[in-house]
Tab-separated table of C-alpha atoms in Angstrom:
chain	number	residue	atom	x	y	z
A	1219	MET	CA	-19.767	-23.184	15.254
A	1220	LYS	CA	-22.421	-21.283	14.170
A	1221	LYS	CA	-21.894	-19.317	10.940
A	1222	ILE	CA	-19.740	-16.192	11.049
A	1223	HIS	CA	-21.615	-13.481	10.150
A	1224	MET	CA	-21.024	-9.740	10.517
A	1225	VAL	CA	-24.278	-8.750	11.901
A	1226	ASP	CA	-26.153	-11.572	13.018
A	1227	LEU	CA	-29.995	-10.545	13.371
A	1228	GLN	CA	-31.814	-13.575	12.637
A	1229	SER	CA	-30.373	-14.933	16.256
A	1230	GLN	CA	-30.767	-12.019	17.442
A	1231	TYR	CA	-34.575	-11.720	16.717
A	1232	GLN	CA	-35.148	-15.403	18.043
A	1233	LYS	CA	-34.191	-13.956	21.689
A	1234	ILE	CA	-37.519	-10.699	21.674
A	1235	LYS	CA	-39.388	-12.775	19.300
A	1236	GLU	CA	-41.833	-13.537	21.481
A	1237	THR	CA	-42.458	-9.683	22.385
A	1238	VAL	CA	-41.846	-8.207	18.763
A	1239	ASP	CA	-44.156	-10.462	16.912
A	1240	GLN	CA	-46.886	-9.144	19.793
A	1241	SER	CA	-45.681	-5.509	19.421
A	1242	ILE	CA	-46.470	-5.809	15.490
A	1243	LYS	CA	-50.099	-7.727	16.335
A	1244	GLU	CA	-50.514	-4.501	17.840
A	1245	VAL	CA	-50.000	-2.539	14.891
A	1246	LEU	CA	-51.899	-5.017	12.554
A	1247	ASN	CA	-55.279	-5.312	15.071
A	1248	SER	CA	-55.360	-1.564	15.025
A	1249	SER	CA	-54.487	-0.264	11.518
A	1250	ALA	CA	-53.037	2.475	12.420
A	1251	TYR	CA	-49.937	2.457	10.046
A	1252	ILE	CA	-48.382	6.254	10.172
A	1253	ASN	CA	-48.092	7.718	12.699
A	1254	GLY	CA	-50.059	5.208	15.105
A	1255	PRO	CA	-49.412	5.104	19.082
A	1256	GLN	CA	-46.225	3.347	18.513
A	1257	VAL	CA	-44.675	6.415	16.962
A	1258	LYS	CA	-45.454	8.207	20.061
A	1259	GLU	CA	-44.083	5.039	22.289
A	1260	PHE	CA	-41.273	5.030	21.332
A	1261	GLN	CA	-40.460	8.767	20.701
A	1262	ALA	CA	-41.161	9.373	24.397
A	1263	ASP	CA	-39.064	6.657	25.277
A	1264	LEU	CA	-35.904	7.966	22.991
A	1265	GLU	CA	-36.327	11.540	24.745
A	1266	LYS	CA	-36.549	10.258	27.832
A	1267	TYR	CA	-33.524	7.196	27.029
A	1268	LEU	CA	-31.440	10.208	25.853
A	1269	ASP	CA	-32.266	12.617	27.720
A	1270	VAL	CA	-33.700	15.775	25.021
A	1271	LYS	CA	-35.949	17.310	24.274
A	1272	HIS	CA	-36.900	16.539	21.331
A	1273	VAL	CA	-36.782	13.880	19.635
A	1274	ILE	CA	-38.426	13.654	15.558
A	1275	PRO	CA	-39.049	10.763	14.268
A	1276	CYS	CA	-38.392	10.216	10.341
A	1277	ALA	CA	-38.146	7.501	7.515
A	1278	ASN	CA	-33.973	7.493	7.378
A	1279	GLY	CA	-31.179	8.098	8.727
A	1280	THR	CA	-30.681	10.249	5.297
A	1281	ASP	CA	-33.414	12.216	5.991
A	1282	ALA	CA	-32.784	12.962	9.190
A	1283	LEU	CA	-29.532	14.598	7.844
A	1284	GLN	CA	-30.935	16.351	5.118
A	1285	ILE	CA	-34.076	17.682	6.825
A	1286	ALA	CA	-31.705	18.588	9.643
A	1287	MET	CA	-30.066	20.739	7.338
A	1288	MET	CA	-33.902	22.161	6.354
A	1289	GLY	CA	-34.474	23.090	9.179
A	1290	LEU	CA	-31.742	25.251	9.564
A	1291	GLY	CA	-31.987	26.904	7.240
A	1292	LEU	CA	-29.199	26.490	5.546
A	1293	GLN	CA	-28.617	28.716	2.270
A	1294	PRO	CA	-27.181	27.043	-1.388
A	1295	GLY	CA	-23.585	27.853	-1.279
A	1296	ASP	CA	-23.622	27.630	2.300
A	1297	GLU	CA	-19.987	25.503	3.127
A	1298	VAL	CA	-20.786	22.881	5.367
A	1299	ILE	CA	-17.650	20.486	6.502
A	1300	THR	CA	-17.709	17.197	7.270
A	1301	ALA	CA	-14.866	13.896	7.472
A	1302	ASP	CA	-13.630	12.879	4.608
A	1303	PHE	CA	-13.847	9.211	5.890
A	1304	THR	CA	-17.339	8.164	6.601
A	1305	PHE	CA	-20.260	6.589	4.381
A	1306	ALA	CA	-21.255	9.124	1.097
A	1307	ALA	CA	-24.523	9.718	3.287
A	1308	THR	CA	-23.347	12.415	4.751
A	1309	VAL	CA	-22.150	14.765	1.703
A	1310	GLU	CA	-24.891	13.253	-0.557
A	1311	VAL	CA	-27.425	15.479	1.722
A	1312	ILE	CA	-25.112	18.698	1.246
A	1313	GLY	CA	-25.364	18.593	-2.471
A	1314	LEU	CA	-29.113	17.494	-2.943
A	1315	LEU	CA	-29.157	20.711	-0.510
A	1316	GLN	CA	-27.243	22.600	-3.270
A	1317	LEU	CA	-24.756	23.567	-0.093
A	1318	THR	CA	-20.804	22.688	-0.689
A	1319	PRO	CA	-19.184	20.056	1.291
A	1320	VAL	CA	-15.963	20.636	2.501
A	1321	LEU	CA	-14.257	17.767	3.159
A	1322	VAL	CA	-11.768	17.183	5.874
A	1323	ASP	CA	-9.273	14.483	6.977
A	1324	VAL	CA	-9.358	12.279	10.060
A	1325	ASP	CA	-7.168	11.600	13.117
A	1326	ALA	CA	-5.863	8.030	12.674
A	1327	ASP	CA	-6.125	6.719	15.819
A	1328	THR	CA	-10.296	7.041	16.741
A	1329	PHE	CA	-11.043	7.854	12.364
A	1330	ASN	CA	-13.242	11.037	13.580
A	1331	ILE	CA	-13.055	14.148	12.291
A	1332	ASN	CA	-8.912	16.256	12.397
A	1333	ILE	CA	-9.673	18.917	14.978
A	1334	ASP	CA	-6.765	20.580	13.175
A	1335	ALA	CA	-7.926	19.814	9.673
A	1336	LEU	CA	-11.349	21.180	11.097
A	1337	LYS	CA	-10.203	24.697	12.309
A	1338	LYS	CA	-8.051	25.430	8.591
A	1339	ALA	CA	-11.045	24.964	6.491
A	1340	ILE	CA	-13.218	27.534	8.392
A	1341	THR	CA	-13.871	30.093	6.068
A	1342	PRO	CA	-16.478	32.800	6.242
A	1343	LYS	CA	-18.889	31.102	4.391
A	1344	THR	CA	-18.803	28.006	6.799
A	1345	LYS	CA	-21.984	28.073	8.151
A	1346	ALA	CA	-21.850	24.618	10.059
A	1347	ILE	CA	-20.026	21.523	10.781
A	1348	VAL	CA	-21.136	18.146	10.241
A	1349	PRO	CA	-18.811	15.550	12.710
A	1350	VAL	CA	-19.403	11.777	12.307
A	1351	HIS	CA	-19.445	9.646	15.140
A	1352	LEU	CA	-17.222	7.290	12.781
A	1353	PHE	CA	-17.757	3.141	13.956
A	1354	GLY	CA	-19.579	3.700	17.174
A	1355	GLN	CA	-16.707	6.440	18.885
A	1356	VAL	CA	-18.453	10.002	19.804
A	1357	ALA	CA	-15.528	12.914	17.649
A	1358	ASN	CA	-13.873	15.153	20.550
A	1359	MET	CA	-17.407	17.373	20.871
A	1360	ASP	CA	-15.069	19.522	23.393
A	1361	ALA	CA	-13.102	20.901	20.386
A	1362	ILE	CA	-15.809	20.873	18.162
A	1363	MET	CA	-18.265	23.019	19.959
A	1364	GLN	CA	-15.624	25.105	21.150
A	1365	ILE	CA	-15.126	26.321	17.607
A	1366	ALA	CA	-18.065	26.634	16.799
A	1367	LYS	CA	-19.110	28.770	19.511
A	1368	GLU	CA	-15.727	30.943	18.350
A	1369	HIS	CA	-16.979	30.923	14.904
A	1370	HIS	CA	-21.293	31.054	14.763
A	1371	LEU	CA	-21.562	28.007	13.611
A	1372	PHE	CA	-24.269	25.363	13.996
A	1373	VAL	CA	-23.063	21.549	15.000
A	1374	ILE	CA	-25.171	18.706	13.621
A	1375	GLU	CA	-24.222	15.182	14.668
A	1376	ASP	CA	-24.101	12.383	12.621
A	1377	ASN	CA	-25.043	9.795	14.673
A	1378	ALA	CA	-25.988	7.285	12.236
A	1379	GLN	CA	-23.571	4.696	13.987
A	1380	ALA	CA	-23.396	5.864	17.841
A	1381	ILE	CA	-26.819	5.717	19.684
A	1382	GLY	CA	-25.860	4.863	22.676
A	1383	ALA	CA	-22.900	6.625	23.138
A	1384	THR	CA	-21.656	8.942	25.942
A	1385	TYR	CA	-19.654	11.699	25.769
A	1386	THR	CA	-18.014	12.867	28.815
A	1387	PHE	CA	-16.330	16.096	29.062
A	1388	LYS	CA	-13.673	18.220	29.856
A	1389	ASP	CA	-15.708	19.167	32.899
A	1390	GLY	CA	-17.094	15.960	33.647
A	1391	THR	CA	-20.469	16.519	32.695
A	1392	LYS	CA	-21.668	13.542	29.587
A	1393	LYS	CA	-24.415	13.966	27.020
A	1394	LYS	CA	-25.195	11.180	25.512
A	1395	ALA	CA	-24.064	10.965	21.651
A	1396	GLY	CA	-26.249	12.854	19.417
A	1397	THR	CA	-27.759	15.937	21.946
A	1398	ILE	CA	-24.063	17.923	22.299
A	1399	GLY	CA	-24.421	19.952	19.025
A	1400	ASN	CA	-27.751	21.587	18.238
A	1401	VAL	CA	-29.265	18.953	15.964
A	1402	GLY	CA	-28.344	15.145	15.758
A	1403	THR	CA	-29.353	12.900	13.668
A	1404	THR	CA	-29.172	9.016	13.870
A	1405	SER	CA	-30.576	5.922	11.505
A	1406	PHE	CA	-32.669	2.438	12.594
A	1407	PHE	CA	-31.317	0.339	9.386
A	1408	PRO	CA	-31.490	-3.115	10.430
A	1409	SER	CA	-27.386	-3.243	11.398
A	1410	LYS	CA	-27.242	-0.646	13.158
A	1411	ASN	CA	-26.742	-0.779	17.158
A	1412	LEU	CA	-30.596	0.234	17.168
A	1413	GLY	CA	-32.169	-1.011	14.423
A	1414	CYS	CA	-35.537	-1.826	12.782
A	1415	TYR	CA	-36.802	-4.659	10.504
A	1416	GLY	CA	-37.088	-1.630	7.621
A	1417	ASP	CA	-35.918	1.273	7.817
A	1418	GLY	CA	-36.125	4.471	9.936
A	1419	GLY	CA	-34.845	7.189	11.191
A	1420	ALA	CA	-34.680	9.955	13.650
A	1421	ILE	CA	-33.413	14.230	14.440
A	1422	PHE	CA	-32.065	14.986	18.043
A	1423	THR	CA	-32.903	18.420	19.464
A	1424	ASN	CA	-33.140	20.818	22.771
A	1425	ASP	CA	-34.058	23.603	20.174
A	1426	ASP	CA	-38.010	24.534	21.035
A	1427	ASP	CA	-38.271	26.961	17.540
A	1428	LEU	CA	-35.682	24.060	15.694
A	1429	ALA	CA	-37.913	20.908	16.548
A	1430	HIS	CA	-41.724	22.869	15.751
A	1431	THR	CA	-39.447	23.890	12.681
A	1432	ILE	CA	-38.506	20.312	11.701
A	1433	ARG	CA	-41.891	18.322	12.691
A	1434	GLY	CA	-43.383	20.643	9.299
A	1435	ILE	CA	-40.761	19.998	6.998
A	1436	VAL	CA	-40.953	15.777	7.594
A	1437	ASN	CA	-44.603	16.166	7.534
A	1438	HIS	CA	-45.360	18.840	4.137
A	1439	GLY	CA	-44.540	21.132	6.097
A	1440	MET	CA	-47.863	20.367	7.484
A	1441	TYR	CA	-48.590	21.718	11.398
A	1442	LYS	CA	-52.765	21.960	10.281
A	1443	ARG	CA	-53.389	19.229	7.510
A	1444	TYR	CA	-53.872	20.123	4.422
A	1445	TYR	CA	-52.388	23.790	5.266
A	1446	HIS	CA	-48.245	24.261	4.340
A	1447	ASP	CA	-46.190	26.569	6.292
A	1448	VAL	CA	-42.755	25.812	5.114
A	1449	VAL	CA	-41.470	23.886	2.797
A	1450	GLY	CA	-41.491	19.884	3.518
A	1451	VAL	CA	-41.173	16.600	2.216
A	1452	ASN	CA	-42.792	13.166	3.315
A	1453	SER	CA	-40.776	11.051	6.057
A	1454	ARG	CA	-42.069	9.845	8.460
A	1455	LEU	CA	-40.863	6.491	10.997
A	1456	ASP	CA	-43.760	4.005	9.715
A	1457	SER	CA	-45.591	2.550	13.215
A	1458	MET	CA	-44.765	-1.368	12.288
A	1459	GLN	CA	-40.469	0.324	12.365
A	1460	ALA	CA	-41.402	1.879	16.038
A	1461	ALA	CA	-43.472	-1.063	17.643
A	1462	VAL	CA	-39.766	-2.841	16.336
A	1463	LEU	CA	-37.994	-0.382	17.941
A	1464	LYS	CA	-40.047	0.278	21.484
A	1465	VAL	CA	-38.867	-3.733	21.821
A	1466	LYS	CA	-35.656	-2.892	21.383
A	1467	LEU	CA	-34.795	0.452	23.394
A	1468	PRO	CA	-34.886	-0.960	26.599
A	1469	LEU	CA	-31.865	-3.273	25.664
A	1470	LEU	CA	-29.819	-1.121	23.700
A	1471	ASP	CA	-27.398	-0.711	26.725
A	1472	SER	CA	-27.112	-4.097	26.806
A	1473	TYR	CA	-25.780	-4.737	23.375
A	1474	CYS	CA	-23.271	-1.853	23.487
A	1475	ASP	CA	-22.065	-3.877	26.327
A	1476	ALA	CA	-21.943	-7.036	24.261
A	1477	ARG	CA	-20.373	-5.103	21.656
A	1478	ARG	CA	-18.269	-3.886	24.276
A	1479	ASN	CA	-16.726	-7.152	25.708
A	1480	ALA	CA	-16.473	-8.409	21.966
A	1481	ALA	CA	-14.222	-5.451	21.189
A	1482	LYS	CA	-12.360	-6.441	24.581
A	1483	PHE	CA	-12.236	-9.671	23.205
A	1484	TYR	CA	-11.054	-8.934	19.922
A	1485	ASN	CA	-8.388	-6.565	21.673
A	1486	ASN	CA	-6.736	-8.875	23.650
A	1487	ALA	CA	-6.014	-11.791	21.127
A	1488	PHE	CA	-4.179	-9.041	18.805
A	1489	VAL	CA	-2.325	-7.289	21.145
A	1490	ASN	CA	0.689	-8.473	20.906
A	1491	ASN	CA	0.869	-8.812	16.932
A	1492	SER	CA	2.585	-5.790	15.790
A	1493	ASN	CA	1.477	-6.347	12.128
A	1494	ILE	CA	-2.517	-4.993	13.843
A	1495	ILE	CA	-3.337	-2.122	15.356
A	1496	THR	CA	-6.515	-1.982	17.816
A	1497	PRO	CA	-8.995	0.498	17.825
A	1498	THR	CA	-8.712	3.457	20.766
A	1499	THR	CA	-11.325	4.699	22.504
A	1500	SER	CA	-9.713	8.302	23.030
A	1501	SER	CA	-12.130	10.953	22.252
A	1502	CYS	CA	-13.135	11.831	25.465
A	1503	ASN	CA	-12.347	12.505	28.848
A	1504	GLN	CA	-12.422	8.752	30.158
A	1505	ILE	CA	-10.027	6.160	31.078
A	1506	CYS	CA	-9.999	4.089	28.212
A	1507	ASP	CA	-11.239	1.191	30.460
A	1508	GLN	CA	-13.836	2.832	31.969
A	1509	CYS	CA	-14.802	4.501	28.526
A	1510	ASP	CA	-18.929	4.123	27.232
A	1511	CYS	CA	-17.461	6.879	24.252
A	1512	HIS	CA	-17.539	3.924	21.621
A	1513	VAL	CA	-20.498	1.059	21.463
A	1514	PHE	CA	-18.749	-0.231	18.329
A	1515	HIS	CA	-20.868	-0.593	15.633
A	1516	GLN	CA	-18.069	-1.525	13.697
A	1517	TYR	CA	-14.789	-2.878	15.239
A	1518	THR	CA	-12.597	-1.885	12.645
A	1519	ILE	CA	-8.559	-2.466	12.408
A	1520	GLN	CA	-5.757	-1.615	10.191
A	1521	ILE	CA	-3.313	-4.149	8.859
A	1522	THR	CA	0.182	-2.363	8.784
A	1523	ASN	CA	2.191	-4.871	7.370
A	1524	GLY	CA	0.390	-4.568	3.047
A	1525	LYS	CA	-1.459	-7.382	3.534
A	1526	ARG	CA	-5.116	-6.080	4.272
A	1527	ASP	CA	-6.445	-7.799	1.060
A	1528	ASP	CA	-5.204	-11.219	1.270
A	1529	LEU	CA	-6.319	-11.058	5.097
A	1530	HIS	CA	-10.092	-10.426	3.507
A	1531	GLN	CA	-9.578	-12.850	0.910
A	1532	HIS	CA	-8.493	-15.377	3.722
A	1533	LEU	CA	-11.226	-14.158	6.128
A	1534	LEU	CA	-13.979	-15.087	3.080
A	1535	ASP	CA	-11.776	-18.445	2.276
A	1536	LYS	CA	-12.595	-19.580	5.627
A	1537	GLY	CA	-16.461	-18.595	6.649
A	1538	ILE	CA	-15.249	-15.652	8.695
A	1539	ALA	CA	-17.816	-12.030	7.128
A	1540	ASN	CA	-15.896	-8.832	7.012
A	1541	ALA	CA	-16.214	-5.618	4.915
A	1542	ILE	CA	-13.949	-2.747	4.086
A	1543	TYR	CA	-15.234	0.384	5.499
A	1544	TYR	CA	-14.482	2.749	3.095
A	1545	PRO	CA	-12.367	1.583	0.250
A	1546	VAL	CA	-12.406	4.716	-1.441
A	1547	PRO	CA	-12.560	8.092	0.314
A	1548	LEU	CA	-14.946	10.841	-0.305
A	1549	HIS	CA	-13.019	13.131	-2.294
A	1550	GLN	CA	-11.850	10.980	-4.541
A	1551	GLN	CA	-15.857	9.609	-5.277
A	1552	LYS	CA	-16.779	10.949	-8.790
A	1553	ALA	CA	-19.824	12.569	-7.351
A	1554	TYR	CA	-17.984	14.857	-5.101
A	1555	LYS	CA	-14.158	15.196	-6.031
A	1556	ASP	CA	-13.281	18.639	-6.389
A	1557	THR	CA	-10.327	20.850	-7.401
A	1558	ARG	CA	-10.373	22.657	-4.295
A	1559	TYR	CA	-9.156	18.725	-2.523
A	1560	LYS	CA	-5.554	18.320	-2.645
A	1561	GLU	CA	-4.206	15.189	-2.246
A	1562	GLU	CA	-1.670	16.424	0.950
A	1563	ASP	CA	-4.424	16.732	2.608
A	1564	PHE	CA	-6.301	13.995	3.094
A	1565	LYS	CA	-2.325	11.483	3.566
A	1566	VAL	CA	-4.545	9.830	6.930
A	1567	THR	CA	-7.745	8.910	4.854
A	1568	ASN	CA	-5.509	7.843	1.711
A	1569	LYS	CA	-3.851	5.316	4.416
A	1570	LEU	CA	-6.959	4.562	5.915
A	1571	ILE	CA	-8.053	2.802	2.734
A	1572	ASP	CA	-5.596	0.638	2.030
A	1573	THR	CA	-5.531	-0.198	5.439
A	1574	VAL	CA	-8.820	-0.787	7.382
A	1575	ILE	CA	-10.665	-3.552	7.472
A	1576	SER	CA	-13.539	-4.916	9.290
A	1577	LEU	CA	-14.072	-8.041	11.640
A	1578	PRO	CA	-17.766	-9.208	12.639
A	1579	MET	CA	-19.387	-7.089	15.625
A	1580	HIS	CA	-22.497	-8.077	16.731
A	1581	THR	CA	-24.316	-9.165	20.058
A	1582	GLU	CA	-24.563	-12.760	19.471
A	1583	LEU	CA	-20.861	-12.786	18.881
A	1584	ASP	CA	-20.005	-16.284	21.371
A	1585	ASN	CA	-16.737	-17.166	22.432
A	1586	GLU	CA	-15.904	-19.608	20.104
A	1587	GLN	CA	-16.429	-18.102	16.817
A	1588	LEU	CA	-14.710	-14.704	18.705
A	1589	THR	CA	-11.601	-17.401	19.642
A	1590	PHE	CA	-11.582	-18.964	15.441
A	1591	ILE	CA	-11.663	-15.947	14.062
A	1592	THR	CA	-8.833	-14.324	16.215
A	1593	GLU	CA	-6.565	-17.219	16.131
A	1594	THR	CA	-7.416	-17.888	12.222
A	1595	ILE	CA	-5.865	-13.697	11.683
A	1596	THR	CA	-3.513	-14.322	14.272
A	1597	ASN	CA	-2.017	-17.777	12.474
A	1598	PHE	CA	-1.830	-15.395	8.660
A	1599	LEU	CA	-0.010	-12.403	9.893
A	1600	LYS	CA	2.434	-14.348	12.099
């Protein structure tokens, strides 16, 4: 049996090695390392895939979030509501721009932002909502967009973990994750469902004026060389990474299907174990077995008998990679502590940090590995 990794990028690369190597060689031969033709081609391909008017590539997913907020013209002191249970990048950029982060609790089943908590957090200073499509599942965008409309708020989708997911609205219409709000952002970090071989990111929008502003921001505020019209940053997707992404984008749907199949294997193996809560796919308005609102960037279960940490170590001892995303909620992190936050407002998050564990999830998992993983867990949790 192959070694069990959280993400097996080497095996994935071997399957596309010839095409990737040729794509990278084209960059080397052209020496167009910044804003070369590969960047423009990938941008056009991703616009078509997402059915969105504008994709603006940038250097990484964190920059994408920051630039999106800059492009919307948010000002110091403006309040931005987001989920407490997520990676720090989401709140990090809010702090960097001297905006005011407002953290709220999440749902126990989907791990995404809780709609009642979101409504309760809105004040006259609120200017934006940042739903995080955590672990690959789209948040409840019907409710979020309605709330945003009622209160005249921007919606910035943090789509770093859910590229390829599709949300089905109550009226039956569908949109790709990241293209629903005013602006969406993503990361192409190597372990993502669509990952490059370094850092990379992108911003999505259907707003022509916002896209124009963002294109200036990513390039030092320039639309014409040496003429700086807006305050900008240096955040570009380099041609090497675009060359890799251009090869991998046509495979994204098959990658997501492979992850869903692995998730189904896990779900079936754990269905009768009362000590395990498996992930749900209830964020959008589809039958769960047919749901494409979840692309399983992570497969995260909850352990209900208090033995999560013991299981974590047991799996490591057996050579099975696993991880705890996330061990400390943002409202308890030193950088983001605030007297405004009350522990009773984070009941779900405070429970999740003690119960969640993420299992190996990637495109190269085979049945032998999945069987070994699930049998090891079920035997330990009898």
